[in-house]
Amino acid sequence: MFYKHTFIAIAMVLHIGCIILFNTLSMQQSIKLLQTSANQSDTTDRMGRFDSLLLRPVFRWYTHLSGTECLYGFFAPKVGSQYVVQFKLYDRYKRLLTIRQGPHIQQAESIIRYSRLLDQCEAFLPHDQQGNERQQRYVSALLHNLAISIAKDSSSARFVLCEVYVSHISGIKSRTAQLADYKLIHQQMISR
Amino acid sequence: MTFLHTRIQSLSWMGMLRVGTALLSGSMLLSLGKEYAFFYGKMPLIDSDLLQLGKTTPITLIQIDTFVYFVYILCCLFLLMGFVTKVSTGILLLLHAGIFTSLPEYSYGADYFINILLFYCLIFPTQKVDSLDNYFFKHQTPAKLTIQRCLSILRIHLALVYFFSGADKALGGDWWNGEALWKALHLPYLTSSIFTTQIDQLPILFFQSTGVLVLLLELTYPINLFLKRTRSIYLYFILSMHLGIALFMNLWLFSSIMIFFNAICWFSQGRDASNMPSFFLYKSNPASSTSPCKQEQPS
């Protein structure tokens, strides 16, 4: 009985410890985002110590299935922008057929998941971080796939122009007549 | 209300956890309607091999076909009834993780919280109370200590959720000056079409004060919910916050999950209440003679 209680107590502590660990690392990431580049090296070194633990398969399976790797920084430290993608379908003579705002989805949950997919377009924003080029190529491939799927609805569509816009909301104090401004950050022509 | 309160009181806390988790898990898949095929089907919008290039999770992606859909719903029903509970919960957890949380490109908070609830349903003795398993196999009722431990884990987990959420928000300046709330309510995919014009008419002070209120609610969650004196009013503030998120941002499923999570942790502990020390009890109406909850004697 003693061993059972001890085991349960240790398991509880480890479980709670995992939650605290992941969220503390997430907060360090947030601090890193907000700090100037001169001070970023300190936080990077502290995070690197846990990589050997975090990458172990047993640990990864446990944290994934238990949900302890879930981070709770929703809309934190700042509310991120959302991205809108416009698809212009052209025929073989490059005449505009139609403009689509995305796939034909109507369910609220589907819209949320589609917007999560489009959050990947953050890679097209100007960044100073290394590895962004790889991420941009990945997102370009996602957009290519998405454009092909959307063009399937139109039999005469041969080219699709993807235009990625970042939605910029005017500040609360300015409150201009046009609340949302859409800035083009990426264009991509896809042929079927 | 009294009838509902009495019926809820007759259930065990773990029974409510199991039933609520089953309903929410089923709602997650059913809320997508036929559009689940766009994201998780055999012919999705984005090729699954491509999405797996960016995958960082260890579990294999599971694509939904008719069989997987049927098994998922069946496991939800079995979990709801408490029939072969552990097996159905385990299968449902693996399916949920393989479908909804294996691809971060499509996942958001609701998916992860369902994952958490399913995990707790798996490790807690939910099959031993108010279930078909208990009816057929006559399990021994879980010990008081076991119930206390399970409830403690849930409460600590929820307290950490809110604390870290608030702390992360507090790092940025936007939540202190109302900009974050203003922006969140105007995101193109999360805007409620009903209240858009009304939101734009509200004064700046509303956004500033509400933003600070959200921060304080989340940061002080661990303190205020563990203190009996502040628990009631604080809980209603938290539930109001989630109701507001549902109404103004169309995040109905996510808000339902959080409201359920809070309710299961802090509201009626049902039949188990008589076995618990007063620290764990939500203070119910002392005038109700049908309530099995402990009632504080007037001094």
CSV table of C-alpha atoms in Angstrom, one decimal:
chain,number,residue,atom,x,y,z
A,1,MET,CA,0.0,0.0,0.0
A,2,PHE,CA,2.9,2.3,0.9
A,3,TYR,CA,4.5,1.7,-2.5
A,4,LYS,CA,1.2,2.3,-4.3
A,5,HIS,CA,0.7,5.6,-2.6
A,6,THR,CA,4.3,6.6,-3.2
A,7,PHE,CA,4.1,5.7,-6.8
A,8,ILE,CA,0.9,7.7,-7.3
A,9,ALA,CA,2.4,10.7,-5.5
A,10,ILE,CA,5.5,10.6,-7.7
A,11,ALA,CA,3.3,10.2,-10.8
A,12,MET,CA,1.2,13.2,-9.8
A,13,VAL,CA,4.3,15.4,-9.2
A,14,LEU,CA,5.8,14.4,-12.5
A,15,HIS,CA,2.6,15.0,-14.4
A,16,ILE,CA,2.2,18.5,-12.9
A,17,GLY,CA,5.9,19.1,-13.4
A,18,CYS,CA,5.6,18.4,-17.1
A,19,ILE,CA,2.8,21.0,-17.4
A,20,ILE,CA,4.9,23.5,-15.6
A,21,LEU,CA,8.0,22.7,-17.7
A,22,PHE,CA,6.4,23.2,-21.1
A,23,ASN,CA,4.6,26.3,-20.1
A,24,THR,CA,7.7,27.8,-18.5
A,25,LEU,CA,9.6,27.2,-21.7
A,26,SER,CA,6.7,28.7,-23.7
A,27,MET,CA,6.9,31.8,-21.5
A,28,GLN,CA,10.6,32.0,-22.2
A,29,GLN,CA,9.8,31.9,-25.9
A,30,SER,CA,7.4,34.8,-25.4
A,31,ILE,CA,10.1,36.8,-23.5
A,32,LYS,CA,12.5,36.0,-26.4
A,33,LEU,CA,10.0,37.4,-28.9
A,34,LEU,CA,9.6,40.6,-26.9
A,35,GLN,CA,13.3,41.2,-26.0
A,36,THR,CA,15.9,42.9,-28.2
A,37,SER,CA,18.2,40.6,-30.1
A,38,ALA,CA,21.2,41.5,-27.9
A,39,ASN,CA,19.7,39.6,-24.9
A,40,GLN,CA,18.3,36.6,-26.7
A,41,SER,CA,21.3,34.3,-26.2
A,42,ASP,CA,20.6,33.9,-22.5
A,43,THR,CA,17.1,32.4,-23.0
A,44,THR,CA,18.3,30.2,-25.8
A,45,ASP,CA,20.9,28.5,-23.6
A,46,ARG,CA,18.4,27.8,-20.8
A,47,MET,CA,16.0,26.2,-23.2
A,48,GLY,CA,18.7,24.0,-24.8
A,49,ARG,CA,19.2,22.1,-21.5
A,50,PHE,CA,15.9,20.4,-21.8
A,51,ASP,CA,16.2,19.2,-25.4
A,52,SER,CA,17.7,15.9,-24.5
A,53,LEU,CA,14.7,15.1,-22.3
A,54,LEU,CA,12.0,16.6,-24.5
A,55,LEU,CA,13.2,14.6,-27.6
A,56,ARG,CA,13.1,11.2,-25.9
A,57,PRO,CA,10.3,9.0,-27.6
A,58,VAL,CA,8.7,7.9,-24.3
A,59,PHE,CA,8.6,11.4,-23.1
A,60,ARG,CA,7.1,12.7,-26.4
A,61,TRP,CA,4.4,10.0,-26.4
A,62,TYR,CA,3.4,10.6,-22.8
A,63,THR,CA,3.3,14.4,-23.2
A,64,HIS,CA,1.3,14.2,-26.4
A,65,LEU,CA,-1.3,11.7,-25.2
A,66,SER,CA,-1.7,13.3,-21.8
A,67,GLY,CA,-1.9,16.8,-23.3
A,68,THR,CA,0.8,18.1,-21.0
A,69,GLU,CA,2.7,19.5,-24.0
A,70,CYS,CA,-0.2,21.8,-24.7
A,71,LEU,CA,0.6,25.4,-24.2
A,72,TYR,CA,-1.8,27.9,-22.8
A,73,GLY,CA,-0.6,31.2,-24.2
A,74,PHE,CA,-3.7,31.9,-26.3
A,75,PHE,CA,-3.5,35.3,-27.9
A,76,ALA,CA,-0.3,35.8,-25.8
A,77,PRO,CA,1.8,37.8,-25.4
A,78,LYS,CA,0.2,39.7,-28.2
A,79,VAL,CA,-2.7,38.9,-30.5
A,80,GLY,CA,-1.3,37.7,-33.8
A,81,SER,CA,-2.6,38.8,-37.1
A,82,GLN,CA,-4.6,36.5,-39.3
A,83,TYR,CA,-4.0,35.9,-43.0
A,84,VAL,CA,-6.4,35.9,-45.9
A,85,VAL,CA,-5.7,34.1,-49.1
A,86,GLN,CA,-7.4,35.0,-52.3
A,87,PHE,CA,-7.4,32.6,-55.3
A,88,LYS,CA,-7.8,34.0,-58.8
A,89,LEU,CA,-8.6,31.3,-61.3
A,90,TYR,CA,-7.6,31.9,-65.0
A,91,ASP,CA,-8.3,29.9,-68.1
A,92,ARG,CA,-5.6,28.7,-70.6
A,93,TYR,CA,-5.6,32.2,-72.2
A,94,LYS,CA,-5.0,33.8,-68.8
A,95,ARG,CA,-8.5,35.3,-68.7
A,96,LEU,CA,-9.9,35.7,-65.2
A,97,LEU,CA,-12.6,33.2,-64.5
A,98,THR,CA,-13.5,33.7,-60.9
A,99,ILE,CA,-12.0,34.9,-57.6
A,100,ARG,CA,-12.3,32.5,-54.6
A,101,GLN,CA,-11.7,33.4,-51.0
A,102,GLY,CA,-11.0,29.8,-50.1
A,103,PRO,CA,-12.7,26.4,-50.1
A,104,HIS,CA,-16.4,26.1,-49.7
A,105,ILE,CA,-16.6,25.7,-45.9
A,106,GLN,CA,-19.5,26.9,-43.8
A,107,GLN,CA,-19.2,25.2,-40.4
A,108,ALA,CA,-17.7,27.4,-37.7
A,109,GLU,CA,-15.3,24.7,-36.6
A,110,SER,CA,-14.1,24.2,-40.2
A,111,ILE,CA,-13.5,28.0,-40.5
A,112,ILE,CA,-11.4,27.9,-37.3
A,113,ARG,CA,-9.2,25.1,-38.6
A,114,TYR,CA,-8.8,26.7,-42.0
A,115,SER,CA,-7.7,29.9,-40.3
A,116,ARG,CA,-5.2,27.9,-38.3
A,117,LEU,CA,-3.8,26.5,-41.6
A,118,LEU,CA,-3.4,30.0,-42.9
A,119,ASP,CA,-1.5,31.1,-39.8
A,120,GLN,CA,1.5,29.3,-41.5
A,121,CYS,CA,1.6,32.2,-43.9
A,122,GLU,CA,3.4,34.1,-41.1
A,123,ALA,CA,6.5,32.7,-42.7
A,124,PHE,CA,6.1,35.3,-45.5
A,125,LEU,CA,6.4,38.2,-43.1
A,126,PRO,CA,9.9,39.7,-42.8
A,127,HIS,CA,11.9,37.8,-40.2
A,128,ASP,CA,15.5,37.9,-39.1
A,129,GLN,CA,15.4,34.3,-37.8
A,130,GLN,CA,17.4,31.5,-39.6
A,131,GLY,CA,15.4,28.7,-41.1
A,132,ASN,CA,12.7,31.0,-42.4
A,133,GLU,CA,13.5,30.2,-46.0
A,134,ARG,CA,12.8,26.5,-45.4
A,135,GLN,CA,9.5,27.4,-43.7
A,136,GLN,CA,8.6,29.6,-46.7
A,137,ARG,CA,9.1,26.8,-49.1
A,138,TYR,CA,7.0,24.5,-47.0
A,139,VAL,CA,4.1,27.1,-46.9
A,140,SER,CA,4.5,27.7,-50.6
A,141,ALA,CA,4.0,23.9,-51.1
A,142,LEU,CA,0.9,24.0,-48.9
A,143,LEU,CA,-0.6,26.9,-50.9
A,144,HIS,CA,0.2,25.0,-54.1
A,145,ASN,CA,-1.8,22.1,-52.8
A,146,LEU,CA,-4.6,24.3,-51.6
A,147,ALA,CA,-4.8,26.1,-55.0
A,148,ILE,CA,-5.0,22.8,-56.9
A,149,SER,CA,-7.8,21.6,-54.7
A,150,ILE,CA,-9.8,24.8,-55.2
A,151,ALA,CA,-9.2,24.8,-58.9
A,152,LYS,CA,-10.7,21.3,-59.2
A,153,ASP,CA,-14.1,22.9,-58.8
A,154,SER,CA,-13.6,24.7,-62.2
A,155,SER,CA,-12.9,22.5,-65.1
A,156,SER,CA,-11.6,25.3,-67.3
A,157,ALA,CA,-9.2,26.8,-64.8
A,158,ARG,CA,-5.6,26.3,-65.8
A,159,PHE,CA,-3.8,28.9,-63.7
A,160,VAL,CA,-4.3,29.9,-60.1
A,161,LEU,CA,-2.9,33.1,-58.6
A,162,CYS,CA,-2.5,32.9,-54.8
A,163,GLU,CA,-2.4,36.2,-53.1
A,164,VAL,CA,-1.7,36.1,-49.4
A,165,TYR,CA,-2.8,39.1,-47.3
A,166,VAL,CA,-2.1,39.9,-43.7
A,167,SER,CA,-5.0,41.5,-41.9
A,168,HIS,CA,-4.0,44.6,-40.1
A,169,ILE,CA,-6.5,46.0,-37.6
A,170,SER,CA,-6.3,49.7,-36.9
A,171,GLY,CA,-5.4,50.7,-33.3
A,172,ILE,CA,-8.1,51.2,-30.8
A,173,LYS,CA,-7.3,54.9,-30.5
A,174,SER,CA,-7.3,55.6,-34.2
A,175,ARG,CA,-10.6,53.8,-35.0
A,176,THR,CA,-10.6,54.7,-38.7
A,177,ALA,CA,-13.5,54.1,-40.9
A,178,GLN,CA,-11.8,51.1,-42.4
A,179,LEU,CA,-11.0,48.9,-39.4
A,180,ALA,CA,-9.1,46.2,-41.2
A,181,ASP,CA,-6.4,46.8,-43.8
A,182,TYR,CA,-5.1,44.0,-45.9
A,183,LYS,CA,-1.5,44.1,-47.0
A,184,LEU,CA,-0.2,41.8,-49.7
A,185,ILE,CA,2.8,39.8,-48.5
A,186,HIS,CA,3.1,37.0,-51.0
A,187,GLN,CA,2.0,36.0,-54.5
A,188,GLN,CA,2.3,32.7,-56.2
A,189,MET,CA,1.2,31.5,-59.6
A,190,ILE,CA,0.3,27.8,-59.9
A,191,SER,CA,-0.4,26.0,-63.1
A,192,ARG,CA,-2.5,22.8,-63.2
B,1,MET,CA,-33.6,24.3,-11.4
B,2,THR,CA,-34.2,22.3,-8.2
B,3,PHE,CA,-35.1,19.2,-10.2
B,4,LEU,CA,-31.9,19.6,-12.3
B,5,HIS,CA,-29.8,20.2,-9.3
B,6,THR,CA,-31.2,17.1,-7.6
B,7,ARG,CA,-30.6,15.0,-10.7
B,8,ILE,CA,-27.0,16.3,-11.0
B,9,GLN,CA,-26.5,15.6,-7.3
B,10,SER,CA,-27.5,12.0,-7.8
B,11,LEU,CA,-24.6,11.4,-10.2
B,12,SER,CA,-21.1,10.9,-9.1
B,13,TRP,CA,-18.4,13.4,-10.0
B,14,MET,CA,-16.6,10.9,-12.1
B,15,GLY,CA,-19.7,9.9,-13.9
B,16,MET,CA,-20.2,13.5,-14.9
B,17,LEU,CA,-16.6,13.7,-16.1
B,18,ARG,CA,-17.0,10.7,-18.2
B,19,VAL,CA,-20.4,11.7,-19.7
B,20,GLY,CA,-19.3,15.3,-20.4
B,21,THR,CA,-16.1,14.2,-22.0
B,22,ALA,CA,-17.9,11.7,-24.3
B,23,LEU,CA,-20.4,14.4,-25.4
B,24,LEU,CA,-17.7,16.9,-26.1
B,25,SER,CA,-15.5,14.4,-28.0
B,26,GLY,CA,-18.5,13.5,-30.1
B,27,SER,CA,-19.4,17.1,-30.7
B,28,MET,CA,-15.9,17.8,-31.9
B,29,LEU,CA,-16.3,15.4,-34.9
B,30,LEU,CA,-20.0,16.1,-35.5
B,31,SER,CA,-19.5,19.9,-35.5
B,32,LEU,CA,-17.4,19.6,-38.6
B,33,GLY,CA,-20.4,18.0,-40.5
B,34,LYS,CA,-19.3,16.6,-43.8
B,35,GLU,CA,-16.5,19.1,-44.0
B,36,TYR,CA,-14.2,16.9,-41.9
B,37,ALA,CA,-13.2,15.4,-45.3
B,38,PHE,CA,-11.5,18.7,-46.2
B,39,PHE,CA,-9.1,18.4,-43.4
B,40,TYR,CA,-9.0,14.8,-42.1
B,41,GLY,CA,-10.5,12.7,-44.9
B,42,LYS,CA,-8.9,10.5,-47.5
B,43,MET,CA,-9.0,13.3,-50.2
B,44,PRO,CA,-8.2,16.4,-48.1
B,45,LEU,CA,-7.5,19.9,-49.3
B,46,ILE,CA,-3.8,19.5,-48.5
B,47,ASP,CA,-2.0,16.3,-49.3
B,48,SER,CA,-1.4,14.4,-46.0
B,49,ASP,CA,2.1,13.4,-47.0
B,50,LEU,CA,3.0,17.1,-47.4
B,51,LEU,CA,1.5,18.0,-44.0
B,52,GLN,CA,3.4,15.2,-42.4
B,53,LEU,CA,6.7,16.8,-43.5
B,54,GLY,CA,6.0,19.6,-40.9
B,55,LYS,CA,4.7,17.2,-38.3
B,56,THR,CA,6.4,17.4,-34.9
B,57,THR,CA,4.1,15.0,-33.0
B,58,PRO,CA,5.1,11.3,-32.5
B,59,ILE,CA,1.7,9.8,-33.3
B,60,THR,CA,0.8,8.6,-36.8
B,61,LEU,CA,-1.8,10.7,-38.7
B,62,ILE,CA,-5.1,8.9,-38.9
B,63,GLN,CA,-7.3,9.8,-41.9
B,64,ILE,CA,-11.0,9.6,-41.4
B,65,ASP,CA,-12.9,7.1,-43.6
B,66,THR,CA,-16.3,5.6,-42.9
B,67,PHE,CA,-14.9,2.9,-40.6
B,68,VAL,CA,-12.8,5.4,-38.5
B,69,TYR,CA,-15.8,7.7,-38.2
B,70,PHE,CA,-18.0,4.9,-37.1
B,71,VAL,CA,-15.5,3.7,-34.5
B,72,TYR,CA,-14.9,7.2,-33.2
B,73,ILE,CA,-18.7,7.8,-32.6
B,74,LEU,CA,-19.1,4.3,-31.2
B,75,CYS,CA,-16.3,4.9,-28.7
B,76,CYS,CA,-18.0,8.1,-27.7
B,77,LEU,CA,-21.2,6.3,-27.1
B,78,PHE,CA,-19.5,3.6,-25.1
B,79,LEU,CA,-17.7,6.2,-23.0
B,80,LEU,CA,-21.0,8.0,-22.5
B,81,MET,CA,-22.7,4.8,-21.2
B,82,GLY,CA,-19.6,3.6,-19.4
B,83,PHE,CA,-19.4,0.3,-21.4
B,84,VAL,CA,-16.0,-1.3,-21.7
B,85,THR,CA,-14.9,2.1,-20.4
B,86,LYS,CA,-11.1,1.7,-20.4
B,87,VAL,CA,-10.9,0.1,-23.8
B,88,SER,CA,-13.2,2.6,-25.4
B,89,THR,CA,-11.5,5.5,-23.7
B,90,GLY,CA,-8.1,4.2,-24.8
B,91,ILE,CA,-9.2,3.8,-28.4
B,92,LEU,CA,-10.9,7.2,-28.4
B,93,LEU,CA,-7.8,8.9,-27.0
B,94,LEU,CA,-5.6,7.3,-29.7
B,95,LEU,CA,-8.1,8.2,-32.5
B,96,HIS,CA,-8.5,11.8,-31.2
B,97,ALA,CA,-4.7,12.2,-30.9
B,98,GLY,CA,-4.2,10.7,-34.3
B,99,ILE,CA,-6.8,12.8,-36.0
B,100,PHE,CA,-7.1,16.1,-34.3
B,101,THR,CA,-3.7,16.8,-32.6
B,102,SER,CA,-1.3,15.0,-34.8
B,103,LEU,CA,-1.3,17.9,-37.3
B,104,PRO,CA,-0.7,21.2,-35.5
B,105,GLU,CA,-1.6,23.1,-38.8
B,106,TYR,CA,-5.3,22.3,-38.1
B,107,SER,CA,-5.3,22.1,-34.3
B,108,TYR,CA,-6.3,24.6,-31.8
B,109,GLY,CA,-7.1,24.8,-28.1
B,110,ALA,CA,-10.3,22.8,-28.1
B,111,ASP,CA,-8.5,19.7,-29.6
B,112,TYR,CA,-5.9,19.7,-26.8
B,113,PHE,CA,-8.3,20.2,-24.0
B,114,ILE,CA,-10.4,17.2,-25.2
B,115,ASN,CA,-7.2,15.3,-25.3
B,116,ILE,CA,-6.6,16.2,-21.7
B,117,LEU,CA,-10.1,15.2,-20.6
B,118,LEU,CA,-9.8,11.9,-22.4
B,119,PHE,CA,-6.5,11.2,-20.7
B,120,TYR,CA,-8.0,11.8,-17.3
B,121,CYS,CA,-11.0,9.7,-18.1
B,122,LEU,CA,-8.5,6.9,-19.0
B,123,ILE,CA,-6.4,7.1,-15.8
B,124,PHE,CA,-9.2,7.9,-13.3
B,125,PRO,CA,-11.5,5.1,-12.2
B,126,THR,CA,-14.5,6.4,-14.2
B,127,GLN,CA,-15.7,2.9,-15.0
B,128,LYS,CA,-16.4,2.2,-11.3
B,129,VAL,CA,-19.3,4.6,-10.9
B,130,ASP,CA,-22.6,5.3,-12.7
B,131,SER,CA,-21.6,3.0,-15.7
B,132,LEU,CA,-22.8,-0.1,-17.4
B,133,ASP,CA,-19.4,-1.7,-16.4
B,134,ASN,CA,-20.3,-1.1,-12.8
B,135,TYR,CA,-23.8,-2.5,-13.4
B,136,PHE,CA,-22.4,-5.7,-14.9
B,137,PHE,CA,-19.3,-6.2,-12.9
B,138,LYS,CA,-20.2,-4.6,-9.5
B,139,HIS,CA,-17.0,-2.6,-9.0
B,140,GLN,CA,-16.0,-1.4,-5.6
B,141,THR,CA,-16.7,2.3,-5.1
B,142,PRO,CA,-13.5,4.3,-5.4
B,143,ALA,CA,-12.0,5.3,-2.0
B,144,LYS,CA,-12.5,8.8,-0.7
B,145,LEU,CA,-8.7,9.4,-1.0
B,146,THR,CA,-8.8,8.3,-4.7
B,147,ILE,CA,-11.6,10.7,-5.5
B,148,GLN,CA,-9.8,13.5,-3.7
B,149,ARG,CA,-6.6,12.9,-5.6
B,150,CYS,CA,-8.3,12.8,-8.9
B,151,LEU,CA,-10.2,16.1,-8.2
B,152,SER,CA,-6.9,17.7,-7.0
B,153,ILE,CA,-5.1,16.8,-10.2
B,154,LEU,CA,-7.9,18.3,-12.3
B,155,ARG,CA,-8.0,21.5,-10.2
B,156,ILE,CA,-4.3,22.0,-10.1
B,157,HIS,CA,-4.1,21.4,-13.9
B,158,LEU,CA,-6.9,24.0,-14.5
B,159,ALA,CA,-5.3,26.5,-12.2
B,160,LEU,CA,-2.0,26.1,-14.1
B,161,VAL,CA,-3.9,26.6,-17.4
B,162,TYR,CA,-5.3,29.9,-16.3
B,163,PHE,CA,-2.2,31.1,-14.5
B,164,PHE,CA,0.2,30.5,-17.4
B,165,SER,CA,-2.4,31.9,-19.9
B,166,GLY,CA,-2.6,35.1,-17.8
B,167,ALA,CA,1.1,35.3,-17.2
B,168,ASP,CA,1.9,35.0,-20.9
B,169,LYS,CA,-0.7,37.7,-21.7
B,170,ALA,CA,0.7,40.0,-19.1
B,171,LEU,CA,4.2,39.9,-20.7
B,172,GLY,CA,2.9,41.9,-23.7
B,173,GLY,CA,1.7,45.4,-23.3
B,174,ASP,CA,-1.4,45.0,-25.5
B,175,TRP,CA,-3.6,43.4,-22.9
B,176,TRP,CA,-3.0,46.2,-20.4
B,177,ASN,CA,-4.1,49.0,-22.8
B,178,GLY,CA,-7.0,47.3,-24.5
B,179,GLU,CA,-5.4,46.8,-27.9
B,180,ALA,CA,-5.3,43.0,-27.6
B,181,LEU,CA,-9.0,42.7,-26.9
B,182,TRP,CA,-9.8,45.2,-29.7
B,183,LYS,CA,-7.7,43.2,-32.2
B,184,ALA,CA,-9.1,39.8,-31.0
B,185,LEU,CA,-12.6,41.0,-31.5
B,186,HIS,CA,-11.8,42.1,-35.1
B,187,LEU,CA,-9.9,39.1,-36.5
B,188,PRO,CA,-11.4,38.2,-39.9
B,189,TYR,CA,-12.1,34.5,-39.1
B,190,LEU,CA,-13.1,34.9,-35.5
B,191,THR,CA,-15.6,37.7,-35.7
B,192,SER,CA,-19.2,37.3,-34.7
B,193,SER,CA,-21.4,38.7,-37.4
B,194,ILE,CA,-24.1,39.6,-34.8
B,195,PHE,CA,-22.2,42.0,-32.6
B,196,THR,CA,-19.7,43.6,-34.9
B,197,THR,CA,-21.3,47.1,-35.1
B,198,GLN,CA,-22.2,47.1,-31.4
B,199,ILE,CA,-18.5,46.3,-30.5
B,200,ASP,CA,-17.3,49.2,-32.6
B,201,GLN,CA,-19.5,51.7,-30.7
B,202,LEU,CA,-18.1,50.7,-27.2
B,203,PRO,CA,-15.7,53.3,-25.6
B,204,ILE,CA,-12.0,52.7,-25.3
B,205,LEU,CA,-12.3,52.4,-21.5
B,206,PHE,CA,-14.4,49.3,-22.0
B,207,PHE,CA,-11.6,47.5,-23.9
B,208,GLN,CA,-8.9,48.7,-21.5
B,209,SER,CA,-10.8,47.6,-18.4
B,210,THR,CA,-12.0,44.3,-19.9
B,211,GLY,CA,-8.5,43.5,-21.0
B,212,VAL,CA,-7.1,44.1,-17.5
B,213,LEU,CA,-10.0,42.2,-16.0
B,214,VAL,CA,-9.2,39.2,-18.2
B,215,LEU,CA,-5.6,39.3,-17.0
B,216,LEU,CA,-6.5,39.6,-13.4
B,217,LEU,CA,-9.1,36.8,-13.7
B,218,GLU,CA,-6.5,34.4,-15.2
B,219,LEU,CA,-3.5,35.4,-13.0
B,220,THR,CA,-5.4,35.2,-9.7
B,221,TYR,CA,-7.4,32.0,-10.7
B,222,PRO,CA,-5.3,29.7,-8.4
B,223,ILE,CA,-5.8,31.9,-5.4
B,224,ASN,CA,-9.4,32.8,-5.8
B,225,LEU,CA,-10.7,29.4,-6.7
B,226,PHE,CA,-8.9,27.6,-3.8
B,227,LEU,CA,-10.4,30.1,-1.3
B,228,LYS,CA,-14.0,29.3,-0.4
B,229,ARG,CA,-14.9,32.9,0.3
B,230,THR,CA,-14.1,34.1,-3.3
B,231,ARG,CA,-14.8,31.0,-5.2
B,232,SER,CA,-18.5,31.5,-6.1
B,233,ILE,CA,-18.4,35.0,-7.5
B,234,TYR,CA,-15.0,34.3,-9.2
B,235,LEU,CA,-16.3,31.2,-10.9
B,236,TYR,CA,-19.2,33.2,-12.3
B,237,PHE,CA,-16.8,35.7,-13.7
B,238,ILE,CA,-14.8,33.0,-15.4
B,239,LEU,CA,-17.9,31.4,-16.8
B,240,SER,CA,-19.1,34.8,-18.1
B,241,MET,CA,-15.7,35.3,-19.7
B,242,HIS,CA,-16.0,32.0,-21.6
B,243,LEU,CA,-19.6,32.8,-22.6
B,244,GLY,CA,-18.3,36.1,-24.0
B,245,ILE,CA,-15.7,34.3,-26.0
B,246,ALA,CA,-18.4,32.1,-27.5
B,247,LEU,CA,-20.7,34.9,-28.3
B,248,PHE,CA,-18.2,37.4,-29.7
B,249,MET,CA,-15.6,35.1,-31.3
B,250,ASN,CA,-17.7,32.2,-32.4
B,251,LEU,CA,-15.5,29.8,-30.4
B,252,TRP,CA,-18.5,27.8,-29.1
B,253,LEU,CA,-16.9,24.4,-28.8
B,254,PHE,CA,-13.8,25.7,-27.0
B,255,SER,CA,-15.9,27.7,-24.6
B,256,SER,CA,-18.2,24.7,-23.9
B,257,ILE,CA,-15.1,22.7,-23.1
B,258,MET,CA,-13.7,25.3,-20.7
B,259,ILE,CA,-17.1,25.8,-19.0
B,260,PHE,CA,-17.4,22.1,-18.6
B,261,PHE,CA,-13.9,21.8,-17.2
B,262,ASN,CA,-14.6,24.6,-14.7
B,263,ALA,CA,-18.0,23.1,-13.7
B,264,ILE,CA,-16.6,19.6,-13.2
B,265,CYS,CA,-13.8,21.0,-11.0
B,266,TRP,CA,-15.7,23.5,-8.9
B,267,PHE,CA,-19.4,23.0,-9.1
B,268,SER,CA,-21.4,20.2,-7.6
B,269,GLN,CA,-19.5,17.1,-6.7
B,270,GLY,CA,-22.7,15.1,-6.8
B,271,ARG,CA,-23.0,12.1,-4.7
B,272,ASP,CA,-19.4,12.1,-3.7
B,273,ALA,CA,-19.9,15.3,-1.8
B,274,SER,CA,-20.9,13.6,1.4
B,275,ASN,CA,-17.6,11.7,1.4
B,276,MET,CA,-15.4,14.8,0.9
B,277,PRO,CA,-14.0,17.3,3.4
B,278,SER,CA,-15.5,20.7,3.2
B,279,PHE,CA,-12.4,22.1,1.4
B,280,PHE,CA,-13.5,20.3,-1.8
B,281,LEU,CA,-17.1,21.3,-1.6
B,282,TYR,CA,-18.9,24.0,-3.6
B,283,LYS,CA,-21.2,25.8,-1.2
B,284,SER,CA,-24.7,24.9,-2.4
B,285,ASN,CA,-27.9,26.5,-1.2
B,286,PRO,CA,-28.2,25.6,2.6
B,287,ALA,CA,-32.0,25.9,2.4
B,288,SER,CA,-32.3,22.9,0.1
B,289,SER,CA,-33.3,19.9,2.1
B,290,THR,CA,-32.9,17.4,-0.8
B,291,SER,CA,-29.2,18.3,-1.4
B,292,PRO,CA,-26.8,15.6,-0.1
B,293,CYS,CA,-24.0,18.2,0.1
B,294,LYS,CA,-22.6,19.1,3.4
B,295,GLN,CA,-24.3,22.2,4.9
B,296,GLU,CA,-22.5,24.6,7.0
B,297,GLN,CA,-24.1,25.1,10.4
B,298,PRO,CA,-24.8,28.7,11.3
B,299,SER,CA,-22.6,30.0,14.1
